[in-house]
mmCIF file of C-alpha atoms and ligand atoms in Angstrom:
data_model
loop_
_atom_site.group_PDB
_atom_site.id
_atom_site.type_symbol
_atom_site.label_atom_id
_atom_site.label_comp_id
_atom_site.label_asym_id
_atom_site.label_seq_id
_atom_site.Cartn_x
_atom_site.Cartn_y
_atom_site.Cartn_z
ATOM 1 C CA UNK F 1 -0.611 -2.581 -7.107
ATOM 2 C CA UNK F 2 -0.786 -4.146 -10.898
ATOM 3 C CA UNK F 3 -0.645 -2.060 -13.396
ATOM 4 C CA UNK F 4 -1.857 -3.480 -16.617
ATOM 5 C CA UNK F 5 -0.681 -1.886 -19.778
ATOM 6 C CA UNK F 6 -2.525 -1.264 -23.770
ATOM 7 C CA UNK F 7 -1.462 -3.354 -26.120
ATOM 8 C CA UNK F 8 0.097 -0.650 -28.413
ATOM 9 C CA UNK F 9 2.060 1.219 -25.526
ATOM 10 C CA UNK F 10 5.414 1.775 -24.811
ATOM 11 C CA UNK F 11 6.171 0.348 -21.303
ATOM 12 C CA UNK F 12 9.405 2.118 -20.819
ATOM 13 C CA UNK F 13 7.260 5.033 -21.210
ATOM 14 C CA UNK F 14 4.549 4.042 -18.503
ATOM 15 C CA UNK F 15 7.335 2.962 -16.415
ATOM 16 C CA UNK F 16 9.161 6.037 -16.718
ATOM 17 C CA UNK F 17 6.357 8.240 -15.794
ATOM 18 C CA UNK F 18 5.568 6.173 -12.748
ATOM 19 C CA UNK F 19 8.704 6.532 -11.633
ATOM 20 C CA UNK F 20 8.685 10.057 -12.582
ATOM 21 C CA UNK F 21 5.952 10.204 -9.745
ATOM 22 C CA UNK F 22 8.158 8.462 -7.391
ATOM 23 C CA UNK F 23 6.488 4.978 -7.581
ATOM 24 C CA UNK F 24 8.954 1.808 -8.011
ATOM 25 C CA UNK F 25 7.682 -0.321 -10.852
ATOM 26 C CA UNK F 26 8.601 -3.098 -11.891
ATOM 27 C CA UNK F 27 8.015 -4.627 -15.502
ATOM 28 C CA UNK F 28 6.499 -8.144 -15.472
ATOM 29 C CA UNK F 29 6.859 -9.547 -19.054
ATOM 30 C CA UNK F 30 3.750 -11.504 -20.659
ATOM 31 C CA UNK F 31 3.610 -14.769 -22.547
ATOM 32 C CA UNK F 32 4.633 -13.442 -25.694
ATOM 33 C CA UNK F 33 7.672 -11.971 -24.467
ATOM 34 C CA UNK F 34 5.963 -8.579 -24.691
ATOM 35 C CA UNK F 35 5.980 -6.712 -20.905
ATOM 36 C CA UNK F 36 1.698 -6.421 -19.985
ATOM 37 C CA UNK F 37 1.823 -4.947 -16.727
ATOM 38 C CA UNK F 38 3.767 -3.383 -14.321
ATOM 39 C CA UNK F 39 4.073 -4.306 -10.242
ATOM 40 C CA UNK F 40 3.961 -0.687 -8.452
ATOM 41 C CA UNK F 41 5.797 -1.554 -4.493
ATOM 42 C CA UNK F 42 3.011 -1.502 -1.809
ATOM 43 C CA UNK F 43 5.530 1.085 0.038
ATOM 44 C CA UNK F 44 3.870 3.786 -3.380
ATOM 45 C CA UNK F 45 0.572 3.079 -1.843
ATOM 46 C CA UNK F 46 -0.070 7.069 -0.962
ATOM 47 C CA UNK F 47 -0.236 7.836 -4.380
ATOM 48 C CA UNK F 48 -3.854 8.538 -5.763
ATOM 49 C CA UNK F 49 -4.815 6.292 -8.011
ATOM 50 C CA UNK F 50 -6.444 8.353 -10.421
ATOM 51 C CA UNK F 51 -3.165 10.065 -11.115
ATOM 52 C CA UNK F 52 -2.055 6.606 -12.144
ATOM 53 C CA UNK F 53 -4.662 5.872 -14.352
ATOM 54 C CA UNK F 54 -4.657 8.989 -16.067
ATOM 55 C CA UNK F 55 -1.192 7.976 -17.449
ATOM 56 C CA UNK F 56 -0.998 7.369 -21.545
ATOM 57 C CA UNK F 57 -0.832 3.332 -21.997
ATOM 58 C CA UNK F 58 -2.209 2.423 -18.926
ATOM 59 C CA UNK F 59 -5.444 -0.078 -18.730
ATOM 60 C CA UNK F 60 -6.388 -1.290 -16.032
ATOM 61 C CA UNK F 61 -5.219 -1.190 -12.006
ATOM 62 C CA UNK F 62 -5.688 -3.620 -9.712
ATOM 63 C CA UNK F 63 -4.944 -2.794 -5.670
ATOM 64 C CA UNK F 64 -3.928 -6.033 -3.464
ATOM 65 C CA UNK F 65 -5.915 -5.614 -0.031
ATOM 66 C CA UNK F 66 -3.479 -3.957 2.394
ATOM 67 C CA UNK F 67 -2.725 -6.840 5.474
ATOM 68 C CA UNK F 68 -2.811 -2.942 7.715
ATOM 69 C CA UNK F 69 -5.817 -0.920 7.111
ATOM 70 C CA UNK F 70 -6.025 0.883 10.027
ATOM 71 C CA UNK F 71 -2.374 1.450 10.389
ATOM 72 C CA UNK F 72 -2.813 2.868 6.464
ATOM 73 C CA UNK F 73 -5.941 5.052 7.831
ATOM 74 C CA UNK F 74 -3.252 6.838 10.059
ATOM 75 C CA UNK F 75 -1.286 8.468 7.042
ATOM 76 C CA UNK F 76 -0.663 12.180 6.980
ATOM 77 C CA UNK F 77 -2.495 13.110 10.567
ATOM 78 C CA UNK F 78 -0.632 13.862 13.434
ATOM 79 C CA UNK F 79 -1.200 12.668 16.801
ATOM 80 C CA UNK F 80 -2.145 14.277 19.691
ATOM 81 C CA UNK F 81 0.046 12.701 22.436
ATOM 82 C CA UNK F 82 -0.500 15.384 25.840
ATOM 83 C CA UNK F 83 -0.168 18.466 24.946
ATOM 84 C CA UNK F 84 2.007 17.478 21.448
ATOM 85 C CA UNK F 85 1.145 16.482 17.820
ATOM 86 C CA UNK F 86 3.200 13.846 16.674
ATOM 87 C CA UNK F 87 3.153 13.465 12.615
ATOM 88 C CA UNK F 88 1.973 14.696 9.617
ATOM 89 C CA UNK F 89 3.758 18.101 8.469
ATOM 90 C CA UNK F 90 4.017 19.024 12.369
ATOM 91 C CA UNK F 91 7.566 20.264 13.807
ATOM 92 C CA UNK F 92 9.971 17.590 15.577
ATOM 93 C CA UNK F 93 9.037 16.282 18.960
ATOM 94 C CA UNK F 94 11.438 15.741 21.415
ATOM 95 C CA UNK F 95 11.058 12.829 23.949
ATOM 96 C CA UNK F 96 14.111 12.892 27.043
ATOM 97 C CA UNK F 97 15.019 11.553 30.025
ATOM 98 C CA UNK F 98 16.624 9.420 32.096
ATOM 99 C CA UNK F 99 16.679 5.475 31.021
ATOM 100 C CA UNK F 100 15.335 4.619 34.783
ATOM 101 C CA UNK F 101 13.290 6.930 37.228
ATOM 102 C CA UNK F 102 15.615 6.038 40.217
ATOM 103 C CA UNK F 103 14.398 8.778 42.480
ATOM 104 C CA UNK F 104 11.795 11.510 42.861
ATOM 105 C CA UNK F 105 14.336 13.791 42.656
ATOM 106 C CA UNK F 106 15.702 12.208 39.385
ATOM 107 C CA UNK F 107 12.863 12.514 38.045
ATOM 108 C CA UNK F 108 12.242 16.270 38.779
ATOM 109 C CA UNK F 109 15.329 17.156 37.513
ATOM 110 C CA UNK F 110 15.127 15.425 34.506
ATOM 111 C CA UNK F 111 11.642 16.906 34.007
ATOM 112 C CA UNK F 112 13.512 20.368 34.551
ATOM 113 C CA UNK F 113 15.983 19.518 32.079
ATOM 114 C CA UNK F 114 13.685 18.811 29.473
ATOM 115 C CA UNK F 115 12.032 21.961 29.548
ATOM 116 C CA UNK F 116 14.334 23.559 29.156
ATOM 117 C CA UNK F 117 15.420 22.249 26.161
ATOM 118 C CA UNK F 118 12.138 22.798 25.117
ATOM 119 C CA UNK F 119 11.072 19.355 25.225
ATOM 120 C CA UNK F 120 7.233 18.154 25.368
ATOM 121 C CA UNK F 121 7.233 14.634 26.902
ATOM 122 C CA UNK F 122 9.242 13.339 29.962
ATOM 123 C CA UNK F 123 10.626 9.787 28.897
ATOM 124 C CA UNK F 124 11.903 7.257 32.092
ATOM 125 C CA UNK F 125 11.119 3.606 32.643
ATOM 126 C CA UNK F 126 9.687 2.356 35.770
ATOM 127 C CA UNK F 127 9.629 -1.485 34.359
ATOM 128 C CA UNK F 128 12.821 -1.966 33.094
ATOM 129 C CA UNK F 129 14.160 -5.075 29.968
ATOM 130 C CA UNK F 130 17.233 -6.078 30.770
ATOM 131 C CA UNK F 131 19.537 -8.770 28.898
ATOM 132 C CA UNK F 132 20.982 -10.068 32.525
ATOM 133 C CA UNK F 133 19.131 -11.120 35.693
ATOM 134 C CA UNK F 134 21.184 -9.509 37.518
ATOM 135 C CA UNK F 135 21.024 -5.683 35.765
ATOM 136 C CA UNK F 136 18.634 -3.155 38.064
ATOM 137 C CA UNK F 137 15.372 -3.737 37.086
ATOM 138 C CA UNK F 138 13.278 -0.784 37.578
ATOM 139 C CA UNK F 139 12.587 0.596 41.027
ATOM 140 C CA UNK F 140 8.074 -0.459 39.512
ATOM 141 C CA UNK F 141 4.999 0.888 40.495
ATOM 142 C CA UNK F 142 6.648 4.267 42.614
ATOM 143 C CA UNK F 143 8.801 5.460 39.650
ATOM 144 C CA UNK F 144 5.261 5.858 37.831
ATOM 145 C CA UNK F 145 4.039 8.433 40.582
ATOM 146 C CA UNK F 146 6.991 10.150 40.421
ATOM 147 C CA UNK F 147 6.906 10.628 36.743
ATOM 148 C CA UNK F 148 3.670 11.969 36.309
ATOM 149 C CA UNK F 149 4.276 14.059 39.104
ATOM 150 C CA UNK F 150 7.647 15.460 37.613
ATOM 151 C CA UNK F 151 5.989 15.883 34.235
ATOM 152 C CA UNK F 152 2.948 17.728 35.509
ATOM 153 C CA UNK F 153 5.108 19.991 37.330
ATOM 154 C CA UNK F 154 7.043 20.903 34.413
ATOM 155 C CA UNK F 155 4.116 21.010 31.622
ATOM 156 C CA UNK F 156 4.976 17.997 30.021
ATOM 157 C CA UNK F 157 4.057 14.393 28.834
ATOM 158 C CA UNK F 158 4.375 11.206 29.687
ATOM 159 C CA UNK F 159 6.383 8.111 28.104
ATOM 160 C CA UNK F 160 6.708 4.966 29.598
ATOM 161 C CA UNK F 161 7.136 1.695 28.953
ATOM 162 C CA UNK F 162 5.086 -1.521 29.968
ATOM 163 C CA UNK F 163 6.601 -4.848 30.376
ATOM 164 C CA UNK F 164 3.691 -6.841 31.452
ATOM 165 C CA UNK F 165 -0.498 -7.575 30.510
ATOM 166 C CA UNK F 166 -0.490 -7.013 34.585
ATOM 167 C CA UNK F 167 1.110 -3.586 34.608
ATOM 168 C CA UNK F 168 -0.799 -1.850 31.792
ATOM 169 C CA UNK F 169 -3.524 -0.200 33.893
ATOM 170 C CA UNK F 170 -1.503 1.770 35.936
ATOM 171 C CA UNK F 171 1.055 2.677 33.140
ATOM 172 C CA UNK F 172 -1.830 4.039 31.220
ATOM 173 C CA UNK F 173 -3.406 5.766 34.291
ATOM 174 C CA UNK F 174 -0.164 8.019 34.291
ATOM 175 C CA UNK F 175 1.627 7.818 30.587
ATOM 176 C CA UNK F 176 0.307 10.128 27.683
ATOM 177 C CA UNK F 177 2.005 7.627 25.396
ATOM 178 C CA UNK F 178 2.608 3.983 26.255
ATOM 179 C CA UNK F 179 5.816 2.478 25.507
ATOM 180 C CA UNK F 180 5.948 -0.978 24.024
ATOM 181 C CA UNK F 181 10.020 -1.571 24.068
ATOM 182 C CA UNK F 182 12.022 -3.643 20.964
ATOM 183 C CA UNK F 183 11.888 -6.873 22.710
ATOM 184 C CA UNK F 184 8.056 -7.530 23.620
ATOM 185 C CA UNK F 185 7.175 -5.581 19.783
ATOM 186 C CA UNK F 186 5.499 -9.318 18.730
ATOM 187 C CA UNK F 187 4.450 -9.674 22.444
ATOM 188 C CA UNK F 188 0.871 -10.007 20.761
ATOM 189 C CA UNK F 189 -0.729 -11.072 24.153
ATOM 190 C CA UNK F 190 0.377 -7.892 24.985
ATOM 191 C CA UNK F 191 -0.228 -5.515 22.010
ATOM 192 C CA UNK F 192 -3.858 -6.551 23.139
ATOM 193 C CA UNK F 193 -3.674 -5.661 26.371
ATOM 194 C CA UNK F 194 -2.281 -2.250 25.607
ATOM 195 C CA UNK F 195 -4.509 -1.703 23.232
ATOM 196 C CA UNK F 196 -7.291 -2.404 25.125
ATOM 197 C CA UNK F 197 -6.295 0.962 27.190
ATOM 198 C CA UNK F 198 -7.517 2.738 24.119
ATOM 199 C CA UNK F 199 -4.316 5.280 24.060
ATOM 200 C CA UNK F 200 -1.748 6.381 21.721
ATOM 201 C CA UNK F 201 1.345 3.820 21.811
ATOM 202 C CA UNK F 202 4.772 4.562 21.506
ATOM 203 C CA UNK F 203 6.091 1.177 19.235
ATOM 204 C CA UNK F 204 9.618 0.637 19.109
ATOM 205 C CA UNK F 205 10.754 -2.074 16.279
ATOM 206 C CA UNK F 206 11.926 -5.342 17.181
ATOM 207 C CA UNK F 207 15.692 -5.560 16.557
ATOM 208 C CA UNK F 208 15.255 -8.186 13.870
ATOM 209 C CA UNK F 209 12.043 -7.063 13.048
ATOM 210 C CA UNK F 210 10.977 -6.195 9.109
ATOM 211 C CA UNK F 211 9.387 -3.486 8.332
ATOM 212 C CA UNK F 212 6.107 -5.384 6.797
ATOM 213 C CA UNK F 213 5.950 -7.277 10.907
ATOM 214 C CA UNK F 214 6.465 -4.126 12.705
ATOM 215 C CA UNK F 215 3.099 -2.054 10.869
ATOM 216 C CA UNK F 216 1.482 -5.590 11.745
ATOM 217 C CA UNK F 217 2.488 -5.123 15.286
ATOM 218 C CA UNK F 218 0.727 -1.704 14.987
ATOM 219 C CA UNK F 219 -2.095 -3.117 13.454
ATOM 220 C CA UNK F 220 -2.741 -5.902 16.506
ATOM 221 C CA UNK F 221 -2.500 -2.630 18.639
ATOM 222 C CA UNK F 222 -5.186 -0.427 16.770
ATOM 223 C CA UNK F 223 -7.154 -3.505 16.129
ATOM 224 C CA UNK F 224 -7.299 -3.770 20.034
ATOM 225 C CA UNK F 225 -8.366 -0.393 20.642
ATOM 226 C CA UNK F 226 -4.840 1.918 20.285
ATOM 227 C CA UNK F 227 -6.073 5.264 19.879
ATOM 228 C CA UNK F 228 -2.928 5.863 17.561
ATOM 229 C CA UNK F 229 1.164 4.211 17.061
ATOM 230 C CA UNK F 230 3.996 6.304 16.888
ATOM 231 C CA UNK F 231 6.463 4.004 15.248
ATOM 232 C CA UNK F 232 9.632 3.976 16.940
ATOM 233 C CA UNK F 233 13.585 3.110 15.120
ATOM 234 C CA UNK F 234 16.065 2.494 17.396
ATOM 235 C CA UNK F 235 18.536 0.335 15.874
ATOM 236 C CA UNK F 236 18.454 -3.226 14.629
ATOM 237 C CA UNK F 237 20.531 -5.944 14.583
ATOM 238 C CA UNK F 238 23.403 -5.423 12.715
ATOM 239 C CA UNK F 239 27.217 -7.728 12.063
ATOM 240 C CA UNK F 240 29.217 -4.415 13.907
ATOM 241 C CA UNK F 241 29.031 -4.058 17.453
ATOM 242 C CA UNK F 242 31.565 -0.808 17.058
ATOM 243 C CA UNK F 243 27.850 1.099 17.111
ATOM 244 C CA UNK F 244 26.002 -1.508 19.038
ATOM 245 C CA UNK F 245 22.930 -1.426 16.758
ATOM 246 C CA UNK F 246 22.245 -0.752 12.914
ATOM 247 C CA UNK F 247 20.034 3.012 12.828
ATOM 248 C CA UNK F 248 17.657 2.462 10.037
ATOM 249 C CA UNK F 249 17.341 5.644 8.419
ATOM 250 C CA UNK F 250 16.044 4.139 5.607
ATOM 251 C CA UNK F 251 13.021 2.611 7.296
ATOM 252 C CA UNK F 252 12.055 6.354 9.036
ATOM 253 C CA UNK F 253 12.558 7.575 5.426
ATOM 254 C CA UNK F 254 9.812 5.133 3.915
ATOM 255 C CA UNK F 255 8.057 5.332 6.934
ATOM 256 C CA UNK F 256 7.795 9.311 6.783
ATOM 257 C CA UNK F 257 7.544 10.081 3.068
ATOM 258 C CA UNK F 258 5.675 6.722 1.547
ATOM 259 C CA UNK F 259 3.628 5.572 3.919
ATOM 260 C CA UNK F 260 3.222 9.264 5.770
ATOM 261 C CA UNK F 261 2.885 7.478 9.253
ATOM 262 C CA UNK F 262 4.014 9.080 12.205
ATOM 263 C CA UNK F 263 7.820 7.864 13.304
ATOM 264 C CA UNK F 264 10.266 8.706 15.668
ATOM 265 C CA UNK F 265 13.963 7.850 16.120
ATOM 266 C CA UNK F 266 15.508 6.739 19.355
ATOM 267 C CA UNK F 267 19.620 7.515 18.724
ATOM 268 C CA UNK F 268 20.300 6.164 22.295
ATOM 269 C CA UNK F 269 19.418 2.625 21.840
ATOM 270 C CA UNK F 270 20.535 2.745 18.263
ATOM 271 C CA UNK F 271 24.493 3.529 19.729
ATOM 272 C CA UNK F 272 24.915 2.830 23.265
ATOM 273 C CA UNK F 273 27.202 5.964 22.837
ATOM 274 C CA UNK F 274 26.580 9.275 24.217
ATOM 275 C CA UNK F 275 28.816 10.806 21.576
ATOM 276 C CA UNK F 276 27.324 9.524 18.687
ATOM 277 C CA UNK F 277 23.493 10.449 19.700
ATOM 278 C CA UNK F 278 23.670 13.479 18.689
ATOM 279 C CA UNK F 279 25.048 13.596 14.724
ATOM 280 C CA UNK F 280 22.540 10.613 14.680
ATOM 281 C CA UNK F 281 19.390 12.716 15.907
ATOM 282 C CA UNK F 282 20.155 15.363 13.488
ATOM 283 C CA UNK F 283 20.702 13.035 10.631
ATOM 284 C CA UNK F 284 17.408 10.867 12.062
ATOM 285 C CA UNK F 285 15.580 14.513 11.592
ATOM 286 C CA UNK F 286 16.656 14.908 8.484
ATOM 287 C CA UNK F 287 15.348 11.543 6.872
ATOM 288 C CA UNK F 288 11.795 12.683 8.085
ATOM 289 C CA UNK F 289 11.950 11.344 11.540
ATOM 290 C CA UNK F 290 9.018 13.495 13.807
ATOM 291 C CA UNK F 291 10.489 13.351 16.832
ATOM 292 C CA UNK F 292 13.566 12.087 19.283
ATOM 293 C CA UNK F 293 13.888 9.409 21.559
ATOM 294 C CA UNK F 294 16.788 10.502 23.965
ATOM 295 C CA UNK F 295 18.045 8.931 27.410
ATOM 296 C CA UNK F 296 19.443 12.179 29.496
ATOM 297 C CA UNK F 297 20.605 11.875 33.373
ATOM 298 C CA UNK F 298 21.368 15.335 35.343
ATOM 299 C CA UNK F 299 24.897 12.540 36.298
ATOM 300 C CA UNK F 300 25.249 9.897 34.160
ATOM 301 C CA UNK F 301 28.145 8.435 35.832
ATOM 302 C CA UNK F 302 25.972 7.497 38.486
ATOM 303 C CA UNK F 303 22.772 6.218 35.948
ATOM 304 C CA UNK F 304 22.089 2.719 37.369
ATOM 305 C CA UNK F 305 21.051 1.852 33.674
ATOM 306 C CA UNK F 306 22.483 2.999 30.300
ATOM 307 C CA UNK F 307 24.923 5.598 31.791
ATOM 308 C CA UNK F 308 27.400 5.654 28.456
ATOM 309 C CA UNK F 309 24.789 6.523 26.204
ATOM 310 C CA UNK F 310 22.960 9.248 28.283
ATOM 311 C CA UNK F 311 23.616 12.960 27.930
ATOM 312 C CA UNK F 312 24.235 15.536 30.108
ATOM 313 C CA UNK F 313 22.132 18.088 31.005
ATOM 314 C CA UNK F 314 24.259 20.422 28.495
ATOM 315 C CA UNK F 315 24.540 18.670 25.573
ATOM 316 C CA UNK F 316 20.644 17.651 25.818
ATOM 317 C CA UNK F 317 19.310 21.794 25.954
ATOM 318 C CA UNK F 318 22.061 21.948 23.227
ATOM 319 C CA UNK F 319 20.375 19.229 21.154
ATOM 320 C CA UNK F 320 16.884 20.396 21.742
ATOM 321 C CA UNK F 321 17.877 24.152 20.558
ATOM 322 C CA UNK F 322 19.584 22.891 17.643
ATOM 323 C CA UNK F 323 16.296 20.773 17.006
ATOM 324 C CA UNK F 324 14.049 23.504 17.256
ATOM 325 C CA UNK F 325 16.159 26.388 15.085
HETATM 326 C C1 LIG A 1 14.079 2.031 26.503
HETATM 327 O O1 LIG A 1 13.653 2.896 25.732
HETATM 328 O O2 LIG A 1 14.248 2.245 27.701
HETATM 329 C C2 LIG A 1 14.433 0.693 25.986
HETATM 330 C C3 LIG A 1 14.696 -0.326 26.788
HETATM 331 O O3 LIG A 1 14.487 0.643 24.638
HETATM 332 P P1 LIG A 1 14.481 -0.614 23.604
HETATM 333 O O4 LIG A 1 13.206 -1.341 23.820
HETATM 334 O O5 LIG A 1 14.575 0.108 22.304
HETATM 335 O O6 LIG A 1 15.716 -1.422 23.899
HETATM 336 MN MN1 LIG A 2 17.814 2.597 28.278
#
């Protein structure tokens, strides 16, 4: 947004009390030397603009077309995802389960496990990304049964990702929120697709994805017929592979407080370490985050995928308490 200034007006002033509203300005200096307007950051957006205009000095203000109305149109409402709101002013959300659904009976007692750490969706891929060729891929189409089946039986939701335009139908015939996973976030072929099942999607950001591409991602989904995106951190590419991925806190902050859209963190992907998921989920609640992400096995010595970074049974209810005092 421009901000144009009077002609007699101190801009320090102006600036100052636009900041003193939270807004980032920046002074842009005229011809004569003398600054004539200032550039407010898109990110300030939420602000009403009357409360700008009602400032002393200011003239004029001119708003650049946003490249993501309806992913702006989704500010400050939560979400109804199952039987949870996701967003807006409502309490943390909490996501778990196992990376894979191996078994039926994986699945169940994952589903128990959630519940009882007062968890509202069941999280477990059928379809599953995976760097090598070689890595287990997802046992497909059964694991899907099994996890709406484990969910209902425990009163809870539904995540779970799609991999493929040819799977989407029967991921959303059982999944309460669809899961489109870090590497297929510019899939756009796909974002169609999924959108076309007219549900809320689960978005996770690409690992070397800006912020600006990933709400564009979200728009190509609600422009396709998304019912709602829940934006999803979980790590991007950092120089460090100590903490295999780079935990954006920053981008959950902006996403939370400036733009208001709904965002959740996943600590699991962000570390590959079980021991470091949970100081991250409680600092990922802090910066505004609206709900967790977590990978959880009942034996995660035996998880056929992403067995160092799950948690026990334990330390999840743990986690969840914590989350919910
Ligand atoms: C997952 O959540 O199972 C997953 C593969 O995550 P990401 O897309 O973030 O790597
Ligand atoms: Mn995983």
């Amino acid at each position: 947004m421009l901000v144009t200034l009077k002609r007699d007006c101190d801009p320090n002033r102006v600036q100052a009390s636009l900041q003193g509203l939270g807004l980032w300005a920046e002074r842009l200096d005229g011809q004569s030397g003398a600054p004539a307007a200032l550039l407010v950051a898109s990110h300030s957006a939420g602000i009403d603009p009357d409360r700008i205009a009602s400032i002393e000095g200011v003239a004029e203000i001119c708003r650049f077309p946003s490249r993501h109305p309806r992913v702006d149109a989704l500010a400050g409402t939560p979400m109804k995802v199952g039987g949870a709101r996701i967003g807006g002013n409502e309490p943390p959300v909490l996501m778990a389960g196992p990376c894979s659904i191996e078994s039926r009976e994986l699945a169940m007692e994952a589903a128990r496990a959630v519940r009882e750490a007062g968890g509202q969706l069941l999280r477990g891929g059928a379809f599953k990304p995976r760097t090598s060729p070689y890595a287990f891929p997802g046992v497909g189409r059964p694991a899907l049964a099994w996890l709406r089946e484990a969910a209902d039986a425990h009163g809870l939701g539904v995540v779970t990702e799609v991999m493929s335009e040819l799977e989407v139908e029967a991921v959303a015939e059982v999944a309460d929120l669809i899961q489109v996973g870090s590497r297929n976030m510019q899939n756009f072929a796909l974002l169609r697709a999924v959108g076309a099942a007219e549900k809320p999607v689960l978005l996770k950001r690409g690992m070397s994805a800006t912020i600006e591409e990933w709400l564009l991602s979200g728009e190509h989904l609600l422009a396709s017929g998304a019912s709602g995106v829940v934006f999803c951190e979980r790590g991007i590419q950092g120089f460090d592979p100590s903490t295999r991925n780079l935990l954006d806190l920053g981008a959950v902050a902006l996403l939370r407080h400036a733009y208001r859209l709904p965002v959740v963190v996943d600590p699991s992907h962000a570390t590959g370490r079980r021991d470091l998921v949970p100081p991250l989920a409680r600092a990922a609640i802090a910066a505004g985050a609206h709900g967790l992400l977590v990978e959880a096995h009942p034996d995660p010595a035996t998880a056929q995928s992403d067995g160092p970074q799950a948690l026990d049974v334990d330390t999840l209810v743990h986690l969840g308490r914590t989350l919910s005092s």
